[in-house]
PDB file of C-alpha atoms in Angstrom:
ATOM      1  CA  MET A   1      -0.001  -4.612  -0.828  1.00  0.00           C
ATOM      2  CA  LYS A   2      -2.218  -7.411   0.502  1.00  0.00           C
ATOM      3  CA  ARG A   3      -0.775  -9.517   3.323  1.00  0.00           C
ATOM      4  CA  SER A   4      -1.649 -13.000   4.419  1.00  0.00           C
ATOM      5  CA  LEU A   5      -3.805 -13.285   7.514  1.00  0.00           C
ATOM      6  CA  ILE A   6      -1.142 -14.889   9.656  1.00  0.00           C
ATOM      7  CA  GLN A   7       1.626 -12.458   8.623  1.00  0.00           C
ATOM      8  CA  TYR A   8       0.277  -9.862  11.076  1.00  0.00           C
ATOM      9  CA  ASP A   9       0.515 -12.339  13.918  1.00  0.00           C
ATOM     10  CA  PHE A  10       4.109 -13.234  13.098  1.00  0.00           C
ATOM     11  CA  ASN A  11       5.042  -9.543  12.862  1.00  0.00           C
ATOM     12  CA  ALA A  12       3.527  -8.751  16.268  1.00  0.00           C
ATOM     13  CA  LEU A  13       5.139 -11.805  17.875  1.00  0.00           C
ATOM     14  CA  SER A  14       8.537 -10.907  16.424  1.00  0.00           C
ATOM     15  CA  ILE A  15       8.155  -7.370  17.770  1.00  0.00           C
ATOM     16  CA  LEU A  16       7.272  -8.693  21.236  1.00  0.00           C
ATOM     17  CA  THR A  17      10.059 -11.233  21.339  1.00  0.00           C
ATOM     18  CA  SER A  18      12.642  -8.731  20.124  1.00  0.00           C
ATOM     19  CA  GLU A  19      12.127  -6.520  23.177  1.00  0.00           C
ATOM     20  CA  LYS A  20      13.245  -8.219  26.370  1.00  0.00           C
ATOM     21  CA  LYS A  21      10.737  -6.531  28.720  1.00  0.00           C
ATOM     22  CA  TYR A  22       7.746  -7.735  26.678  1.00  0.00           C
ATOM     23  CA  LEU A  23       9.159 -11.224  26.361  1.00  0.00           C
ATOM     24  CA  VAL A  24       9.679 -11.429  30.133  1.00  0.00           C
ATOM     25  CA  MET A  25       6.171 -10.062  30.709  1.00  0.00           C
ATOM     26  CA  LEU A  26       4.705 -12.643  28.354  1.00  0.00           C
ATOM     27  CA  ILE A  27       6.550 -15.549  29.991  1.00  0.00           C
ATOM     28  CA  LEU A  28       5.758 -14.486  33.568  1.00  0.00           C
ATOM     29  CA  LEU A  29       2.094 -13.855  32.839  1.00  0.00           C
ATOM     30  CA  SER A  30       1.822 -17.164  30.981  1.00  0.00           C
ATOM     31  CA  VAL A  31       3.222 -19.110  33.914  1.00  0.00           C
ATOM     32  CA  LEU A  32       1.002 -17.302  36.439  1.00  0.00           C
ATOM     33  CA  ILE A  33      -2.214 -17.540  34.432  1.00  0.00           C
ATOM     34  CA  CYS A  34      -1.581 -21.168  33.414  1.00  0.00           C
ATOM     35  CA  THR A  35      -1.041 -22.061  37.077  1.00  0.00           C
ATOM     36  CA  LEU A  36      -4.238 -20.256  38.064  1.00  0.00           C
ATOM     37  CA  TYR A  37      -6.234 -22.092  35.406  1.00  0.00           C
ATOM     38  CA  LEU A  38      -4.702 -25.442  36.378  1.00  0.00           C
ATOM     39  CA  PHE A  39      -6.318 -24.989  39.790  1.00  0.00           C
ATOM     40  CA  LEU A  40      -9.438 -23.166  38.583  1.00  0.00           C
ATOM     41  CA  LEU A  41     -10.730 -25.493  35.874  1.00  0.00           C
ATOM     42  CA  PRO A  42     -11.006 -28.688  37.957  1.00  0.00           C
ATOM     43  CA  SER A  43     -12.399 -26.797  40.958  1.00  0.00           C
ATOM     44  CA  LEU A  44     -15.323 -25.210  39.068  1.00  0.00           C
ATOM     45  CA  PRO A  45     -17.764 -28.030  39.983  1.00  0.00           C
ATOM     46  CA  ASP A  46     -17.169 -27.182  43.661  1.00  0.00           C
ATOM     47  CA  GLY A  47     -18.156 -23.579  43.026  1.00  0.00           C
ATOM     48  CA  ALA A  48     -15.011 -22.257  44.703  1.00  0.00           C
ATOM     49  CA  LEU A  49     -11.281 -22.262  44.119  1.00  0.00           C
ATOM     50  CA  VAL A  50     -10.034 -25.288  46.047  1.00  0.00           C
ATOM     51  CA  PHE A  51      -6.468 -26.468  45.798  1.00  0.00           C
ATOM     52  CA  TYR A  52      -7.106 -30.213  46.193  1.00  0.00           C
ATOM     53  CA  ALA A  53      -9.047 -30.195  42.900  1.00  0.00           C
ATOM     54  CA  ILE A  54      -5.737 -30.295  40.990  1.00  0.00           C
ATOM     55  CA  TYR A  55      -5.711 -34.050  41.708  1.00  0.00           C
ATOM     56  CA  PHE A  56      -8.835 -34.427  39.544  1.00  0.00           C
ATOM     57  CA  ILE A  57      -7.684 -32.446  36.516  1.00  0.00           C
ATOM     58  CA  THR A  58      -8.216 -34.080  33.136  1.00  0.00           C
ATOM     59  CA  PRO A  59      -5.833 -33.903  30.165  1.00  0.00           C
ATOM     60  CA  LEU A  60      -8.407 -31.781  28.307  1.00  0.00           C
ATOM     61  CA  GLN A  61      -8.459 -29.296  31.186  1.00  0.00           C
ATOM     62  CA  VAL A  62      -4.642 -29.180  31.200  1.00  0.00           C
ATOM     63  CA  ALA A  63      -4.669 -28.361  27.487  1.00  0.00           C
ATOM     64  CA  PHE A  64      -7.282 -25.632  27.978  1.00  0.00           C
ATOM     65  CA  ALA A  65      -5.418 -24.223  30.997  1.00  0.00           C
ATOM     66  CA  ILE A  66      -2.239 -23.900  28.955  1.00  0.00           C
ATOM     67  CA  GLY A  67      -4.150 -22.418  26.013  1.00  0.00           C
ATOM     68  CA  PHE A  68      -5.962 -19.892  28.202  1.00  0.00           C
ATOM     69  CA  GLY A  69      -2.786 -18.975  30.055  1.00  0.00           C
ATOM     70  CA  VAL A  70      -0.727 -18.343  26.951  1.00  0.00           C
ATOM     71  CA  LEU A  71      -3.434 -16.577  24.950  1.00  0.00           C
ATOM     72  CA  ILE A  72      -4.637 -14.333  27.783  1.00  0.00           C
ATOM     73  CA  SER A  73      -1.008 -13.438  28.522  1.00  0.00           C
ATOM     74  CA  LEU A  74      -0.476 -12.658  24.865  1.00  0.00           C
ATOM     75  CA  VAL A  75      -3.577 -10.451  24.762  1.00  0.00           C
ATOM     76  CA  ILE A  76      -2.418  -8.570  27.869  1.00  0.00           C
ATOM     77  CA  THR A  77       1.122  -8.117  26.552  1.00  0.00           C
ATOM     78  CA  LEU A  78      -0.123  -7.020  23.135  1.00  0.00           C
ATOM     79  CA  ASN A  79      -2.492  -4.546  24.804  1.00  0.00           C
ATOM     80  CA  VAL A  80       0.379  -3.099  26.828  1.00  0.00           C
ATOM     81  CA  TYR A  81       2.479  -2.763  23.687  1.00  0.00           C
ATOM     82  CA  ALA A  82      -0.459  -1.292  21.730  1.00  0.00           C
ATOM     83  CA  TYR A  83      -1.042   1.225  24.496  1.00  0.00           C
ATOM     84  CA  ARG A  84       2.629   2.186  24.365  1.00  0.00           C
ATOM     85  CA  ILE A  85       2.527   2.889  20.650  1.00  0.00           C
ATOM     86  CA  ARG A  86      -0.966   4.371  20.944  1.00  0.00           C
ATOM     87  CA  THR A  87      -2.932   2.244  18.499  1.00  0.00           C
ATOM     88  CA  SER A  88      -6.699   2.510  18.221  1.00  0.00           C
ATOM     89  CA  SER A  89      -9.544   0.045  19.025  1.00  0.00           C
ATOM     90  CA  ARG A  90      -7.917  -1.517  22.092  1.00  0.00           C
ATOM     91  CA  LYS A  91     -11.189  -1.541  24.037  1.00  0.00           C
ATOM     92  CA  SER A  92     -13.189  -3.703  21.663  1.00  0.00           C
ATOM     93  CA  LEU A  93     -10.411  -6.282  21.477  1.00  0.00           C
ATOM     94  CA  THR A  94     -10.143  -6.484  25.247  1.00  0.00           C
ATOM     95  CA  VAL A  95     -13.904  -7.029  25.489  1.00  0.00           C
ATOM     96  CA  GLY A  96     -13.508 -10.145  23.319  1.00  0.00           C
ATOM     97  CA  SER A  97     -10.965 -11.619  25.683  1.00  0.00           C
ATOM     98  CA  ILE A  98     -13.147 -10.847  28.714  1.00  0.00           C
ATOM     99  CA  LEU A  99     -16.121 -12.551  27.061  1.00  0.00           C
ATOM    100  CA  ALA A 100     -13.923 -15.547  26.340  1.00  0.00           C
ATOM    101  CA  SER A 101     -13.124 -15.852  30.035  1.00  0.00           C
ATOM    102  CA  LEU A 102     -16.764 -15.470  31.127  1.00  0.00           C
ATOM    103  CA  VAL A 103     -17.684 -19.025  30.104  1.00  0.00           C
ATOM    104  CA  ASN A 104     -15.834 -20.362  33.146  1.00  0.00           C
ATOM    105  CA  GLY A 105     -18.358 -18.701  35.423  1.00  0.00           C
ATOM    106  CA  LEU A 106     -21.478 -20.127  33.821  1.00  0.00           C
ATOM    107  CA  CYS A 107     -21.441 -23.739  34.934  1.00  0.00           C
ATOM    108  CA  CYS A 108     -20.965 -23.836  38.663  1.00  0.00           C
ATOM    109  CA  THR A 109     -20.998 -20.342  40.117  1.00  0.00           C
ATOM    110  CA  PRO A 110     -23.988 -18.456  41.498  1.00  0.00           C
ATOM    111  CA  LEU A 111     -24.139 -16.359  38.311  1.00  0.00           C
ATOM    112  CA  ILE A 112     -26.966 -18.277  36.604  1.00  0.00           C
ATOM    113  CA  PRO A 113     -29.116 -18.667  39.769  1.00  0.00           C
ATOM    114  CA  SER A 114     -28.697 -14.937  40.393  1.00  0.00           C
ATOM    115  CA  ILE A 115     -29.785 -14.055  36.859  1.00  0.00           C
ATOM    116  CA  VAL A 116     -32.778 -16.391  37.125  1.00  0.00           C
ATOM    117  CA  ALA A 117     -33.679 -14.907  40.537  1.00  0.00           C
ATOM    118  CA  LEU A 118     -33.566 -11.393  39.097  1.00  0.00           C
ATOM    119  CA  THR A 119     -36.388 -12.332  36.739  1.00  0.00           C
ATOM    120  CA  GLY A 120     -38.642 -12.644  39.777  1.00  0.00           C
ATOM    121  CA  VAL A 121     -39.366 -16.358  39.694  1.00  0.00           C
ATOM    122  CA  SER A 122     -40.268 -18.191  42.873  1.00  0.00           C
ATOM    123  CA  THR A 123     -37.778 -20.311  44.797  1.00  0.00           C
ATOM    124  CA  PRO A 124     -39.154 -23.699  43.613  1.00  0.00           C
ATOM    125  CA  VAL A 125     -38.922 -22.565  39.994  1.00  0.00           C
ATOM    126  CA  LEU A 126     -35.410 -21.246  40.638  1.00  0.00           C
ATOM    127  CA  TYR A 127     -34.321 -24.589  42.088  1.00  0.00           C
ATOM    128  CA  SER A 128     -35.777 -26.508  39.140  1.00  0.00           C
ATOM    129  CA  ILE A 129     -34.455 -24.299  36.306  1.00  0.00           C
ATOM    130  CA  SER A 130     -31.017 -23.286  37.552  1.00  0.00           C
ATOM    131  CA  PRO A 131     -29.456 -26.785  37.862  1.00  0.00           C
ATOM    132  CA  ARG A 132     -30.573 -27.699  34.343  1.00  0.00           C
ATOM    133  CA  ILE A 133     -28.958 -24.598  32.864  1.00  0.00           C
ATOM    134  CA  GLN A 134     -25.769 -25.125  34.839  1.00  0.00           C
ATOM    135  CA  ALA A 135     -25.665 -28.816  33.888  1.00  0.00           C
ATOM    136  CA  PHE A 136     -25.869 -27.845  30.217  1.00  0.00           C
ATOM    137  CA  PHE A 137     -22.712 -25.745  30.585  1.00  0.00           C
ATOM    138  CA  GLU A 138     -20.984 -28.418  32.682  1.00  0.00           C
ATOM    139  CA  PHE A 139     -21.635 -31.262  30.226  1.00  0.00           C
ATOM    140  CA  ASN A 140     -20.642 -29.159  27.221  1.00  0.00           C
ATOM    141  CA  TYR A 141     -17.740 -27.259  28.763  1.00  0.00           C
ATOM    142  CA  GLY A 142     -15.291 -28.488  26.115  1.00  0.00           C
ATOM    143  CA  TYR A 143     -17.236 -26.746  23.356  1.00  0.00           C
ATOM    144  CA  PHE A 144     -17.503 -23.541  25.331  1.00  0.00           C
ATOM    145  CA  TYR A 145     -13.810 -23.596  26.202  1.00  0.00           C
ATOM    146  CA  ALA A 146     -12.986 -24.148  22.532  1.00  0.00           C
ATOM    147  CA  LEU A 147     -15.170 -21.159  21.666  1.00  0.00           C
ATOM    148  CA  SER A 148     -13.333 -19.151  24.328  1.00  0.00           C
ATOM    149  CA  LEU A 149      -9.977 -20.099  22.812  1.00  0.00           C
ATOM    150  CA  LEU A 150     -11.261 -19.089  19.386  1.00  0.00           C
ATOM    151  CA  LEU A 151     -12.342 -15.678  20.720  1.00  0.00           C
ATOM    152  CA  LEU A 152      -8.919 -15.223  22.289  1.00  0.00           C
ATOM    153  CA  LEU A 153      -7.238 -16.130  18.995  1.00  0.00           C
ATOM    154  CA  VAL A 154      -9.397 -13.575  17.191  1.00  0.00           C
ATOM    155  CA  SER A 155      -8.423 -10.961  19.785  1.00  0.00           C
ATOM    156  CA  VAL A 156      -4.742 -11.782  19.313  1.00  0.00           C
ATOM    157  CA  HIS A 157      -5.108 -11.564  15.536  1.00  0.00           C
ATOM    158  CA  TYR A 158      -6.830  -8.169  15.541  1.00  0.00           C
ATOM    159  CA  LEU A 159      -4.397  -6.772  18.081  1.00  0.00           C
ATOM    160  CA  SER A 160      -1.532  -8.075  15.962  1.00  0.00           C
ATOM    161  CA  ARG A 161      -3.008  -6.492  12.860  1.00  0.00           C
ATOM    162  CA  ASN A 162      -3.357  -3.117  14.578  1.00  0.00           C
ATOM    163  CA  ILE A 163       0.187  -3.286  15.925  1.00  0.00           C
ATOM    164  CA  SER A 164       1.667  -4.410  12.592  1.00  0.00           C
ATOM    165  CA  CYS A 165      -0.106  -1.656  10.691  1.00  0.00           C
ATOM    166  CA  CYS A 166       0.995   1.023  13.128  1.00  0.00           C
ATOM    167  CA  VAL A 167       4.584  -0.184  13.281  1.00  0.00           C
ATOM    168  CA  ASN A 168       4.751  -0.382   9.473  1.00  0.00           C
ATOM    169  CA  LYS A 169       3.421   3.176   9.169  1.00  0.00           C
ATOM    170  CA  VAL A 170       5.976   4.461  11.695  1.00  0.00           C
ATOM    171  CA  THR A 171       8.995   2.754  10.119  1.00  0.00           C
TER     172      THR A 171
END
């Protein structure tokens, strides 16, 4: 029998919310990760996690912080549940959520200058190329964050599908 795409997600969420330990895990992780992102997103231009940056947070960053917090918590909780019932293909789904979180490190961390330096370019070339690349990610961060949220949603969907299939086979 063919199911609708979103039916898997509802099944997995109903399974998680029916068991108290997974519901508590989901809520606690969501609060912790949302709080971390509320401080992390506005402090990225400084290149370090600074607590005063919360005063400069934008409404778009608040929305992304909540989205990241809830979806990453859901991916973690679903992975824990999937591990408990021993479903397959957990690794590839976790890789998607890690890639979704990597975008945060591209705009203002030493990641891009380090990659450019590894190519063997001279210091003047490094100082002329690196800021342009980082500025591209900084000015377009909304698009990259939206792509990150999409990757997290895909991870949640595939995890939900694996869990729903396994639970349906067991019952």
